[in-house]
Coordinates of C-alpha atoms in Angstrom, one line a residue:
M1 CA -32.9 -2.6 7.2
L2 CA -31.0 -3.3 4.0
K3 CA -27.2 -3.7 4.1
H4 CA -25.2 -2.8 1.0
I5 CA -21.6 -4.0 1.0
V6 CA -19.2 -3.2 -1.8
F7 CA -15.6 -4.3 -2.4
M8 CA -13.3 -2.5 -4.9
K9 CA -10.1 -3.5 -6.5
F10 CA -8.2 -0.5 -7.9
N11 CA -6.4 -0.5 -11.2
P12 CA -2.7 -0.9 -11.0
G13 CA -1.0 2.5 -10.6
T14 CA -4.1 4.2 -9.1
S15 CA -2.8 7.4 -7.5
E16 CA -3.2 8.4 -3.8
D17 CA -5.0 11.6 -5.0
D18 CA -7.6 9.5 -6.9
I19 CA -8.3 7.4 -3.8
K20 CA -8.5 10.5 -1.6
D21 CA -11.0 12.0 -4.1
I22 CA -13.1 8.9 -3.8
E23 CA -13.0 9.0 0.0
K24 CA -14.0 12.7 0.0
G25 CA -16.9 12.0 -2.4
L26 CA -18.2 9.0 -0.4
A27 CA -17.9 11.0 2.9
G28 CA -20.3 13.6 1.5
L29 CA -23.1 11.3 0.4
P30 CA -24.8 10.6 3.8
D31 CA -25.5 14.4 4.2
R32 CA -26.9 14.7 0.7
I33 CA -28.9 11.5 0.2
P34 CA -31.9 10.7 2.4
G35 CA -32.5 7.2 3.6
I36 CA -28.9 6.3 4.5
K37 CA -28.8 5.0 8.1
R38 CA -25.1 3.9 8.3
Y39 CA -22.3 4.6 6.0
E40 CA -18.6 3.7 6.5
F41 CA -15.7 2.8 4.2
G42 CA -12.0 2.2 4.3
R43 CA -8.9 0.9 2.7
D44 CA -7.7 -2.7 3.2
I45 CA -4.9 -2.9 5.7
L46 CA -3.7 -6.5 5.3
R47 CA -3.1 -6.5 1.5
S48 CA -3.2 -10.3 1.2
D49 CA -3.5 -12.0 -2.2
R50 CA -7.2 -12.4 -1.8
S51 CA -7.9 -8.8 -0.5
Y52 CA -9.7 -6.1 -2.3
D53 CA -8.3 -2.6 -1.9
F54 CA -11.4 -0.8 -0.5
A55 CA -14.7 -1.6 1.1
L56 CA -18.0 0.3 1.7
I57 CA -20.6 -0.8 4.2
S58 CA -23.9 1.1 4.2
E59 CA -27.4 0.5 5.6
F60 CA -30.7 1.9 4.3
E61 CA -34.2 2.1 5.7
D62 CA -35.4 -0.3 3.1
Q63 CA -35.0 -1.3 -0.6
E64 CA -36.8 1.8 -1.8
A65 CA -34.3 4.0 0.1
M66 CA -31.4 2.2 -1.6
K67 CA -33.0 2.5 -5.0
Q68 CA -33.2 6.3 -4.4
Y69 CA -29.5 6.3 -3.4
Q70 CA -28.6 4.4 -6.5
V71 CA -30.2 6.9 -8.9
H72 CA -29.2 10.0 -6.9
P73 CA -27.0 12.5 -8.9
Y74 CA -24.4 12.8 -6.1
H75 CA -24.1 9.0 -6.0
F76 CA -23.7 8.9 -9.8
A77 CA -20.9 11.5 -9.7
V78 CA -18.9 9.4 -7.1
L79 CA -19.7 6.2 -8.9
N80 CA -18.3 7.5 -12.2
K81 CA -15.0 8.3 -10.4
I82 CA -15.0 4.9 -8.8
N83 CA -15.6 3.1 -12.1
A84 CA -12.7 5.0 -13.7
I85 CA -10.1 3.7 -11.1
C86 CA -11.4 0.2 -10.5
E87 CA -10.6 -3.0 -12.3
D88 CA -13.2 -5.0 -10.3
I89 CA -16.2 -4.1 -8.0
V90 CA -18.4 -6.7 -6.3
A91 CA -21.4 -6.1 -4.1
V92 CA -23.8 -7.9 -1.8
D93 CA -27.1 -6.6 -0.6
F94 CA -29.1 -8.3 2.2
E95 CA -31.6 -7.7 5.0

């Protein structure tokens, strides 16, 4: 099982509508992309100085399943929206 964890820091002034659009897009990915075993995400609630604004935790059958996810058109569509509203994105992948 491969775990994929992503942290996002939004650009200052990112609108609530933009965040909801990202959430809606992310929520639709597990039904459209094979190989996703677990998929959850959410907004930071503590808002400390070191916090990122949003996190995604997903699990895939294996590295090949994650590679298929990464190049899937639905993932690209959501990723383009995420990149447009984020000033920083970090990720960690581990087994």
